[in-house]
Amino acid sequence: MQPSNEISRLIEIMAALRDPETGCPWDVEQDFASIAPYTIEEAYEVAEAIHTGDFEDLREELGDLLLQVIYHARMAQEDGRFDFGDVVYAITEKMIRRHPHVFGDKKARDAGMAKGMWEKIKAEEKATKDVRRKSDGADVDRIRQLDGVPAALPALTRALKLQQKAARVGFDWGSAEPVLDKIEEEIGELREAIAGGHHNQMADEFGDLLFSVANLGRHLQIDSEQALTATNRKFVERFNYIEDQLLAANVPLEDASPEQMEAFWQQAKSENNDDPA
């Protein structure tokens, strides 16, 4: 089989990999649940390639992410649920439906009616989905305000989305200042839990503190996930600087004193005058 720029070839490759008799044993034994973590990982690798500006890497990572879509669609096809063509149809139909100002009424585009149209159409879609789910036996009358926020999201991202949904019905602080007070309160409760030596309570209070910090970020219009990602990168850069300096001084990393590492850490910070952290 030869490589190709046609999507049909990728579908053929996945079918061959999943063949029960001649396919790859690892690929054959996978299911939706086992593949899901790889799907999430590939999405993050796409984001990393974008951050680094490596477009050769971005091309490859987008291919890896596309493979995940093909993989899930193939497993669904094997179960008789849907295939890749159905996936493509669903998203094209959705984009056309959600953008009538682009693909439909020219007057709507000229009149600037796009504002608010997205949420209106999504609400209509939800109503249609509820009818379908009810026909399948689901108790759609018990749909909650916070339903629809995927549990598999990264915890900080999910915290943000939960807070945003709660805020839509008025369950929110009026400004950042009381959130800061809440953070101080949570720190106090964490101190008490630490003093008590109860690990489960410490974990609970620590989670409350993280949730409150994410809430503060929302009020400051700072995305917690993005902010922490940037800090992670900064930490890696500074720690790499420590390693480089110790190597130049012929000092093994494991033999360096905390004082030596702290001194090089401060030097790494001073390398970037724009960063007061």
Rosetta silent file (secondary structure, phi, psi, omega in degrees, C-alpha in Angstrom):
SEQUENCE: MQPSNEISRLIEIMAALRDPETGCPWDVEQDFASIAPYTIEEAYEVAEAIHTGDFEDLREELGDLLLQVIYHARMAQEDGRFDFGDVVYAITEKMIRRHPHVFGDKKARDAGMAKGMWEKIKAEEKATKDVRRKSDGADVDRIRQLDGVPAALPALTRALKLQQKAARVGFDWGSAEPVLDKIEEEIGELREAIAGGHHNQMADEFGDLLFSVANLGRHLQIDSEQALTATNRKFVERFNYIEDQLLAANVPLEDASPEQMEAFWQQAKSENNDDPA
SCORE:     score description
SCORE:     0.000 S_00000001
   1 L     0.000  133.748 -176.542    0.000    0.000    0.000 S_00000001
   2 L  -102.525  149.489  175.934    1.349    3.400   -1.003 S_00000001
   3 L   -66.528  159.083 -176.646    0.932    6.742    0.846 S_00000001
   4 L  -157.403  158.452  174.198   -1.499    9.241   -0.607 S_00000001
   5 L   -94.249   11.858  178.071   -2.982   12.669    0.039 S_00000001
   6 L   -93.314  134.080 -179.501   -6.477   11.220   -0.355 S_00000001
   7 H   -61.672  -28.475 -179.294   -8.521   10.707    2.818 S_00000001
   8 H   -61.692  -33.535  179.797   -9.787    7.420    1.373 S_00000001
   9 H   -67.554  -39.035  178.441   -6.279    5.945    1.643 S_00000001
  10 H   -64.789  -37.970  177.032   -6.108    6.762    5.360 S_00000001
  11 H   -64.607  -39.820  178.180   -9.481    5.091    5.844 S_00000001
  12 H   -64.345  -41.200 -179.928   -8.174    2.021    3.992 S_00000001
  13 H   -62.311  -44.187  179.910   -5.048    1.934    6.177 S_00000001
  14 H   -65.085  -39.094  177.361   -7.116    2.043    9.362 S_00000001
  15 H   -61.990  -39.631  179.232   -9.370   -0.723    8.070 S_00000001
  16 H   -67.309  -40.072  178.964   -6.283   -2.840    7.366 S_00000001
  17 H   -63.914  -31.954 -176.688   -4.866   -2.153   10.826 S_00000001
  18 L   -92.689    1.657 -179.927   -8.155   -3.230   12.417 S_00000001
  19 L   -62.071  124.227 -175.299   -8.562   -6.392   10.360 S_00000001
  20 L   -60.571  -26.450 -175.699   -9.106   -9.205   12.913 S_00000001
  21 L  -100.380  -40.978 -173.712   -6.984  -11.690   10.932 S_00000001
  22 L  -114.307    0.022 -176.544   -4.277   -9.678    9.163 S_00000001
  23 L   -80.992 -174.091  178.325   -4.233   -6.412   11.100 S_00000001
  24 L   -78.451  124.631 -178.122   -1.983   -5.103   13.860 S_00000001
  25 H   -54.257  -39.381 -179.143   -2.665   -7.023   17.107 S_00000001
  26 H   -66.040  -46.381 -178.608   -2.397   -3.846   19.190 S_00000001
  27 H   -64.566  -36.637 -177.200   -4.785   -1.869   16.976 S_00000001
  28 H   -65.041  -35.538 -174.369   -7.286   -4.723   16.837 S_00000001
  29 H   -84.040   -5.161 -178.473   -7.619   -4.964   20.620 S_00000001
  30 L   -76.447  156.449  173.403   -8.288   -1.245   21.177 S_00000001
  31 L  -136.389 -176.629 -176.106  -11.707    0.255   21.918 S_00000001
  32 H   -57.982  -44.084 -176.289  -13.129    3.761   22.349 S_00000001
  33 H   -66.309  -39.817 -177.443  -12.091    4.033   25.983 S_00000001
  34 H   -73.174  -26.741 -179.117   -8.508    2.869   25.418 S_00000001
  35 H   -86.174  -25.867 -175.491   -7.992    5.229   22.476 S_00000001
  36 H   -51.911  -44.285  179.351   -9.556    8.313   24.104 S_00000001
  37 H   -60.618  -34.370  178.001   -6.395    9.279   26.083 S_00000001
  38 H   -68.058  -36.092  178.012   -4.365    9.243   22.847 S_00000001
  39 H   -61.156  -45.097  178.909   -6.942   11.498   21.207 S_00000001
  40 H   -64.867  -43.418 -179.685   -6.551   14.029   24.000 S_00000001
  41 H   -60.308  -42.865 -179.437   -2.755   13.751   23.910 S_00000001
  42 H   -64.007  -36.516  177.671   -2.651   14.388   20.163 S_00000001
  43 H   -62.648  -40.007  177.814   -4.748   17.542   20.571 S_00000001
  44 H   -67.047  -35.586  179.348   -2.225   18.852   23.093 S_00000001
  45 H   -69.250  -31.560  172.825    0.654   18.036   20.762 S_00000001
  46 H   -62.715  -46.120 -179.800   -1.059   20.085   18.037 S_00000001
  47 H   -62.458  -37.242  179.569   -1.272   23.002   20.476 S_00000001
  48 H   -67.277  -40.527  178.115    2.412   22.607   21.376 S_00000001
  49 H   -63.223  -37.678  176.800    3.465   22.658   17.716 S_00000001
  50 H   -64.918  -42.993 -179.508    1.475   25.868   17.241 S_00000001
  51 H   -61.873  -42.103 -177.746    3.131   27.405   20.313 S_00000001
  52 H   -79.610  -12.868 -179.855    6.648   26.588   19.084 S_00000001
  53 L    73.705   19.151 -179.971    5.873   27.761   15.545 S_00000001
  54 L   -90.128   96.557 -173.512    7.170   24.487   14.094 S_00000001
  55 H   -77.394  -24.067  172.271    4.945   24.078   11.048 S_00000001
  56 H   -65.075  -43.589  177.483    6.646   20.881    9.906 S_00000001
  57 H   -66.724  -38.660  179.378    5.767   19.433   13.288 S_00000001
  58 H   -61.248  -41.696  177.994    2.272   20.943   13.087 S_00000001
  59 H   -58.617  -44.625 -179.084    1.647   19.161    9.785 S_00000001
  60 H   -67.498  -42.522 -177.285    2.634   15.851   11.360 S_00000001
  61 H   -68.988  -35.193  175.396    0.655   16.405   14.562 S_00000001
  62 H   -63.383  -36.796  175.713   -2.473   17.381   12.631 S_00000001
  63 H   -63.851  -41.685  178.133   -2.124   14.093   10.775 S_00000001
  64 H   -62.481  -38.928  179.406   -1.866   12.241   14.091 S_00000001
  65 H   -69.201  -39.461  176.772   -5.003   14.004   15.313 S_00000001
  66 H   -61.663  -38.310  178.329   -6.842   13.192   12.082 S_00000001
  67 H   -59.190  -35.211  178.907   -5.876    9.552   12.552 S_00000001
  68 H   -63.252  -39.967  177.744   -7.688    9.616   15.892 S_00000001
  69 H   -63.894  -44.667  178.997  -10.899   10.696   14.159 S_00000001
  70 H   -61.846  -39.765 -178.332  -10.464    7.926   11.585 S_00000001
  71 H   -61.496  -51.860 -179.450   -9.782    5.428   14.371 S_00000001
  72 H   -62.657  -40.691 -179.734  -12.960    6.235   16.314 S_00000001
  73 H   -64.312  -37.685  179.411  -15.029    6.315   13.123 S_00000001
  74 H   -65.255  -43.927  179.003  -13.684    2.902   12.095 S_00000001
  75 H   -63.130  -38.410  178.213  -14.584    1.339   15.450 S_00000001
  76 H   -66.158  -37.962  178.302  -18.062    2.855   15.216 S_00000001
  77 H   -63.716  -40.910  178.647  -18.434    1.458   11.708 S_00000001
  78 H   -62.298  -30.922  178.832  -17.464   -1.996   12.947 S_00000001
  79 L   -84.949   -2.904 -179.137  -20.221   -1.684   15.560 S_00000001
  80 L    75.259   25.184 -176.788  -22.722   -0.652   12.886 S_00000001
  81 L   -95.387  -55.593  176.855  -23.192    2.811   14.412 S_00000001
  82 L  -163.538  170.389  176.563  -21.737    5.284   11.877 S_00000001
  83 L  -128.118 -176.066 -176.052  -18.727    5.696    9.590 S_00000001
  84 H   -61.226  -37.849  178.518  -16.305    8.470    8.645 S_00000001
  85 H   -60.387  -36.588  177.596  -18.655    9.796    5.981 S_00000001
  86 H   -66.348  -36.501  177.903  -21.327   10.258    8.637 S_00000001
  87 H   -62.937  -46.215 -179.925  -18.841   12.213   10.769 S_00000001
  88 H   -63.659  -43.382  179.188  -18.057   14.531    7.848 S_00000001
  89 H   -60.545  -43.401 -176.448  -21.741   14.961    7.038 S_00000001
  90 H   -62.389  -42.509 -176.892  -22.586   15.803   10.650 S_00000001
  91 H   -76.367  -34.798  177.356  -19.986   18.552   10.971 S_00000001
  92 H   -68.035  -40.354  177.832  -20.669   20.087    7.553 S_00000001
  93 H   -63.357  -39.959 -179.569  -24.396   20.123    8.275 S_00000001
  94 H   -65.911  -44.499 -178.723  -23.762   21.718   11.669 S_00000001
  95 H   -64.524  -39.245  177.823  -21.491   24.455   10.305 S_00000001
  96 H   -66.178  -43.170 -178.725  -23.988   25.338    7.576 S_00000001
  97 H   -65.493  -37.984 -176.349  -26.850   25.370   10.076 S_00000001
  98 H   -82.293   -6.393 -179.477  -24.963   27.527   12.580 S_00000001
  99 L  -127.982   58.276  179.288  -23.902   30.101    9.994 S_00000001
 100 H   -62.985  -24.296  179.153  -27.040   31.119    8.091 S_00000001
 101 H   -73.674  -12.358  177.553  -25.518   34.596    7.757 S_00000001
 102 H  -105.774  -45.292 -174.068  -22.737   33.032    5.655 S_00000001
 103 H  -104.224   -0.335 -176.254  -24.429   30.164    3.824 S_00000001
 104 L  -125.015 -111.571 -172.764  -28.032   31.349    3.825 S_00000001
 105 L   -73.219  115.334  179.132  -29.798   34.682    3.936 S_00000001
 106 H   -63.303  -32.185  179.549  -27.593   37.486    2.577 S_00000001
 107 H   -63.071  -35.624  179.436  -29.795   40.017    4.374 S_00000001
 108 H   -63.453  -38.105  179.489  -28.887   38.422    7.706 S_00000001
 109 H   -69.810  -43.891 -178.968  -25.217   38.971    6.948 S_00000001
 110 H   -65.712  -33.743 -177.098  -25.740   42.537    5.830 S_00000001
 111 L   -83.512   -2.306 -179.869  -27.857   43.337    8.863 S_00000001
 112 L    67.706   35.019 -176.027  -25.222   42.002   11.238 S_00000001
 113 L   -82.524    3.324 -178.968  -27.592   39.437   12.683 S_00000001
 114 L   -64.753  -29.864 -177.917  -24.771   36.989   13.419 S_00000001
 115 L   -62.485  123.604  179.269  -24.444   38.374   16.934 S_00000001
 116 L    84.021  -11.166 -176.478  -26.259   36.063   19.298 S_00000001
 117 H   -69.663  -35.272 -177.849  -27.255   33.713   16.507 S_00000001
 118 H   -59.285  -49.792 -179.162  -24.745   31.046   17.544 S_00000001
 119 H   -65.649  -36.430  179.187  -26.231   30.625   21.041 S_00000001
 120 H   -62.965  -45.531 -178.883  -29.783   30.722   19.662 S_00000001
 121 H   -68.405  -38.382  178.222  -29.052   27.943   17.181 S_00000001
 122 H   -62.894  -37.193  178.028  -27.214   25.891   19.807 S_00000001
 123 H   -64.270  -40.176  177.697  -30.278   26.159   22.076 S_00000001
 124 H   -64.798  -40.009  178.280  -32.453   24.877   19.244 S_00000001
 125 H   -62.806  -40.532 -179.959  -30.008   22.014   18.681 S_00000001
 126 H   -63.006  -40.766  178.962  -30.139   21.137   22.364 S_00000001
 127 H   -62.572  -41.857  178.388  -33.936   21.006   22.255 S_00000001
 128 H   -64.217  -41.705  179.913  -33.775   18.677   19.255 S_00000001
 129 H   -64.828  -37.838  179.345  -31.174   16.505   21.006 S_00000001
 130 H   -63.362  -38.327  178.196  -33.364   16.334   24.120 S_00000001
 131 H   -62.244  -44.110  179.299  -36.264   15.035   22.021 S_00000001
 132 H   -63.661  -45.740 -178.512  -34.008   12.332   20.591 S_00000001
 133 H   -64.939  -34.962  178.835  -32.602   11.394   24.011 S_00000001
 134 H   -67.086  -37.106  178.049  -36.096   11.270   25.491 S_00000001
 135 H   -67.862  -23.278  177.516  -37.190    8.887   22.766 S_00000001
 136 L   -87.239    1.499  177.137  -34.202    6.726   23.747 S_00000001
 137 L   100.259    1.255 -179.285  -35.446    6.596   27.336 S_00000001
 138 L   -76.425  147.578  179.355  -33.305    9.342   28.889 S_00000001
 139 L   -88.811   78.998 -175.394  -34.825   11.525   31.595 S_00000001
 140 H   -72.104  -13.496  178.438  -34.224   14.856   29.838 S_00000001
 141 H   -70.866  -11.973 -179.058  -36.545   16.620   32.269 S_00000001
 142 H  -106.667   20.910  176.371  -33.745   16.349   34.830 S_00000001
 143 L   -64.143  129.328 -176.587  -31.092   18.098   32.750 S_00000001
 144 L   -98.277  163.782 -179.528  -29.101   20.321   35.104 S_00000001
 145 L   -59.019  -36.702 -175.540  -27.511   23.722   34.530 S_00000001
 146 L   -92.588    2.629  175.847  -24.017   22.254   34.695 S_00000001
 147 L   -64.906  151.654  176.478  -24.737   19.298   32.423 S_00000001
 148 L    96.625   -7.083  174.966  -22.810   19.249   29.184 S_00000001
 149 L   -91.386  110.189 -172.693  -19.398   20.157   30.636 S_00000001
 150 L   -58.250  132.695  179.357  -17.323   17.071   29.757 S_00000001
 151 L   -68.496  -21.177 -176.925  -15.841   15.288   32.764 S_00000001
 152 L   -82.959   -3.493  177.876  -12.778   14.359   30.687 S_00000001
 153 L   -63.085  152.655  170.692  -11.658   17.973   30.297 S_00000001
 154 L   -53.679  142.981 -170.071   -8.458   19.016   32.087 S_00000001
 155 H   -56.808  -42.400 -178.744   -9.486   19.914   35.629 S_00000001
 156 H   -67.454  -39.727  177.951   -8.675   23.623   35.413 S_00000001
 157 H   -64.491  -41.215  179.469  -10.477   23.980   32.084 S_00000001
 158 H   -66.313  -38.945  177.389  -13.508   22.150   33.468 S_00000001
 159 H   -58.277  -44.020  179.543  -13.501   24.375   36.566 S_00000001
 160 H   -60.794  -46.483 -177.318  -13.612   27.438   34.311 S_00000001
 161 H   -68.099  -36.718  176.081  -16.507   26.100   32.234 S_00000001
 162 H   -63.295  -43.747  179.727  -18.477   25.059   35.322 S_00000001
 163 H   -64.935  -39.827  178.965  -18.016   28.539   36.808 S_00000001
 164 H   -62.688  -42.200  179.977  -19.043   30.191   33.540 S_00000001
 165 H   -66.812  -40.656  178.362  -22.253   28.156   33.394 S_00000001
 166 H   -65.463  -36.855 -178.236  -23.092   28.913   37.014 S_00000001
 167 H   -65.586  -28.051 -178.508  -22.404   32.616   36.422 S_00000001
 168 L   -63.462  -23.856  178.547  -24.996   32.713   33.608 S_00000001
 169 L  -108.926   19.056  171.986  -27.753   32.272   36.190 S_00000001
 170 L    90.970    2.195  178.258  -26.243   34.725   38.670 S_00000001
 171 L   -87.320   87.471 -172.411  -24.258   32.335   40.883 S_00000001
 172 L  -165.809  157.817  171.073  -21.060   34.353   40.880 S_00000001
 173 L   -77.406  151.936 -178.051  -18.968   36.912   42.709 S_00000001
 174 L   -77.375  -22.042 -178.330  -19.442   40.487   41.591 S_00000001
 175 L  -157.861 -178.425 -178.649  -15.718   41.180   41.190 S_00000001
 176 H   -74.344  -27.504 -172.813  -12.264   39.724   41.758 S_00000001
 177 H   -58.711  -49.401  178.454  -11.873   41.187   45.255 S_00000001
 178 H   -66.198  -23.531  176.499  -14.190   38.774   47.115 S_00000001
 179 H   -69.335  -37.386  174.977  -12.577   35.888   45.236 S_00000001
 180 H   -61.138  -40.847  177.155   -9.245   36.929   46.736 S_00000001
 181 H   -62.725  -39.746  179.324  -10.889   36.823   50.157 S_00000001
 182 H   -63.625  -39.386  178.558  -12.200   33.354   49.352 S_00000001
 183 H   -62.414  -42.693  176.991   -8.689   32.234   48.415 S_00000001
 184 H   -60.775  -40.623  178.184   -7.395   33.492   51.776 S_00000001
 185 H   -62.493  -43.648 -178.801  -10.189   31.564   53.486 S_00000001
 186 H   -66.916  -35.989  176.871   -9.303   28.391   51.583 S_00000001
 187 H   -62.632  -41.859  177.961   -5.618   28.774   52.467 S_00000001
 188 H   -60.882  -43.073  179.304   -6.604   28.998   56.134 S_00000001
 189 H   -67.378  -33.986  176.718   -8.696   25.842   55.867 S_00000001
 190 H   -67.216  -40.237  177.135   -5.820   24.071   54.123 S_00000001
 191 H   -59.583  -42.245  179.255   -3.473   25.090   56.942 S_00000001
 192 H   -63.859  -40.327  179.598   -5.903   23.594   59.446 S_00000001
 193 H   -65.695  -39.846  178.331   -6.109   20.369   57.447 S_00000001
 194 H   -63.912  -42.499  179.364   -2.322   20.145   57.287 S_00000001
 195 H   -63.170  -33.927 -179.799   -2.100   20.705   61.030 S_00000001
 196 H   -75.805  -18.873  176.883   -4.652   17.942   61.557 S_00000001
 197 L    73.180   16.933 -179.594   -2.582   15.558   59.473 S_00000001
 198 L   -96.024  110.695 -172.082   -5.593   14.099   57.650 S_00000001
 199 H   -62.990  -42.657 -179.720   -4.569   13.471   54.042 S_00000001
 200 H   -60.846  -39.910  178.552   -8.090   13.201   52.611 S_00000001
 201 H   -68.320  -38.763  176.940   -9.051   16.513   54.187 S_00000001
 202 H   -60.599  -44.599 -179.967   -5.856   18.115   52.888 S_00000001
 203 H   -62.455  -40.476  179.438   -6.641   16.905   49.378 S_00000001
 204 H   -63.163  -47.614 -178.886  -10.193   18.241   49.646 S_00000001
 205 H   -69.177  -33.908  177.355   -9.087   21.683   50.830 S_00000001
 206 H   -63.968  -41.460  176.732   -6.314   21.788   48.244 S_00000001
 207 H   -62.647  -41.144  177.186   -8.893   21.149   45.523 S_00000001
 208 H   -60.183  -39.664  179.707  -11.068   23.953   46.904 S_00000001
 209 H   -64.646  -45.198  178.495   -8.070   26.286   46.758 S_00000001
 210 H   -61.422  -41.665  179.837   -7.323   25.396   43.143 S_00000001
 211 H   -61.968  -40.627  179.905  -10.981   25.910   42.200 S_00000001
 212 H   -68.663  -37.167  178.019  -10.956   29.350   43.826 S_00000001
 213 H   -65.670  -40.023  176.484   -7.716   30.317   42.059 S_00000001
 214 H   -62.664  -37.629  178.224   -9.263   29.293   38.737 S_00000001
 215 H   -64.420  -39.730  176.934  -12.275   31.450   39.621 S_00000001
 216 H   -61.908  -43.725  178.029   -9.976   34.406   40.282 S_00000001
 217 H   -57.435  -41.117  179.145   -8.383   33.886   36.878 S_00000001
 218 H   -61.153  -43.234  179.850  -11.822   33.983   35.263 S_00000001
 219 H   -68.134  -26.793  177.737  -12.619   37.310   36.939 S_00000001
 220 L   -90.958    4.040 -177.912   -9.267   38.679   35.793 S_00000001
 221 L    60.146   40.669  176.826   -9.931   37.344   32.277 S_00000001
 222 L  -117.869  123.643  177.862   -6.963   34.984   32.598 S_00000001
 223 L   -76.861  117.778 -175.256   -7.357   31.400   31.386 S_00000001
 224 H   -60.333  -41.277 -178.675   -5.969   29.216   34.188 S_00000001
 225 H   -63.370  -44.554 -179.870   -4.951   26.397   31.868 S_00000001
 226 H   -67.964  -39.589 -179.554   -3.047   28.721   29.562 S_00000001
 227 H   -64.260  -43.302  179.745   -1.457   30.590   32.444 S_00000001
 228 H   -69.228  -35.872  176.431   -0.244   27.375   34.074 S_00000001
 229 H   -60.573  -43.415  178.362    0.996   26.064   30.730 S_00000001
 230 H   -64.307  -39.761  178.390    3.075   29.213   30.306 S_00000001
 231 H   -66.931  -38.092  176.012    4.444   28.862   33.835 S_00000001
 232 H   -58.748  -45.144  179.120    5.334   25.223   33.169 S_00000001
 233 H   -62.820  -41.096  179.825    7.326   26.289   30.129 S_00000001
 234 H   -62.814  -40.941  179.286    9.024   29.013   32.150 S_00000001
 235 H   -62.459  -43.864  179.650    9.962   26.505   34.842 S_00000001
 236 H   -60.926  -44.679 -179.305   11.478   24.153   32.249 S_00000001
 237 H   -60.979  -43.635 -177.776   13.529   26.989   30.718 S_00000001
 238 H   -70.994  -38.401  179.355   14.876   28.097   34.095 S_00000001
 239 H   -68.897  -36.703  175.276   15.653   24.580   35.278 S_00000001
 240 H   -61.077  -36.813  177.709   17.430   23.890   32.000 S_00000001
 241 H   -62.039  -43.148  178.083   19.515   27.006   32.688 S_00000001
 242 H   -59.164  -46.530  179.612   20.488   25.571   36.092 S_00000001
 243 H   -60.410  -43.915 -178.622   21.576   22.314   34.449 S_00000001
 244 H   -62.496  -42.283 -178.667   23.584   24.162   31.796 S_00000001
 245 H   -68.102  -39.156  178.010   25.385   26.288   34.396 S_00000001
 246 H   -67.194  -37.954  177.505   26.190   23.304   36.584 S_00000001
 247 H   -63.054  -42.796  178.766   27.469   21.397   33.580 S_00000001
 248 H   -63.459  -30.839  179.287   29.720   24.345   32.676 S_00000001
 249 L   -87.966    3.134  179.620   31.001   24.332   36.277 S_00000001
 250 L    60.043   39.379  178.306   31.581   20.564   36.057 S_00000001
 251 L  -115.644  116.609  176.932   29.158   19.949   38.926 S_00000001
 252 L   -58.498  141.569 -176.576   26.825   16.942   38.584 S_00000001
 253 H   -55.529  -41.840 -176.821   23.201   17.980   39.031 S_00000001
 254 H   -71.838  -14.224  179.553   22.659   15.516   41.876 S_00000001
 255 H   -97.601   -6.377 -177.902   25.711   16.916   43.726 S_00000001
 256 L   -71.362  144.087  178.154   24.666   20.564   43.507 S_00000001
 257 L   -81.975  156.940  175.276   23.624   22.249   46.732 S_00000001
 258 H   -56.430  -34.318 -179.697   20.230   23.950   47.089 S_00000001
 259 H   -66.606  -41.439  177.885   22.115   27.249   47.429 S_00000001
 260 H   -62.471  -45.526 -178.685   23.907   26.721   44.106 S_00000001
 261 H   -65.558  -38.345  178.586   20.677   25.857   42.323 S_00000001
 262 H   -64.841  -39.741  179.851   18.862   28.830   43.843 S_00000001
 263 H   -62.493  -44.197  179.193   21.664   31.176   42.738 S_00000001
 264 H   -69.851  -31.888  176.114   21.441   29.943   39.143 S_00000001
 265 H   -61.105  -44.762  178.734   17.621   30.114   39.340 S_00000001
 266 H   -64.109  -36.711  176.258   17.856   33.795   40.217 S_00000001
 267 H   -63.214  -41.932  179.098   20.288   34.307   37.341 S_00000001
 268 H   -61.233  -39.904  178.359   17.806   32.637   34.990 S_00000001
 269 H   -63.277  -40.717 -177.066   15.088   35.012   36.221 S_00000001
 270 H   -71.553  -15.380  177.936   17.302   38.044   35.634 S_00000001
 271 L   -63.041  -28.374 -178.845   17.893   36.932   32.035 S_00000001
 272 L  -114.515   99.103 -177.195   14.362   38.149   31.265 S_00000001
 273 L   -69.028  -17.786 -179.075   13.956   41.682   32.551 S_00000001
 274 L   -83.369   -7.821 -174.839   10.312   41.713   31.475 S_00000001
 275 L  -108.281  103.674 -178.237    9.449   38.865   33.821 S_00000001
 276 L   -79.543   -6.257 -173.936    9.065   40.025   37.435 S_00000001
 277 L   -71.639    0.000    0.000    8.085   36.535   38.667 S_00000001
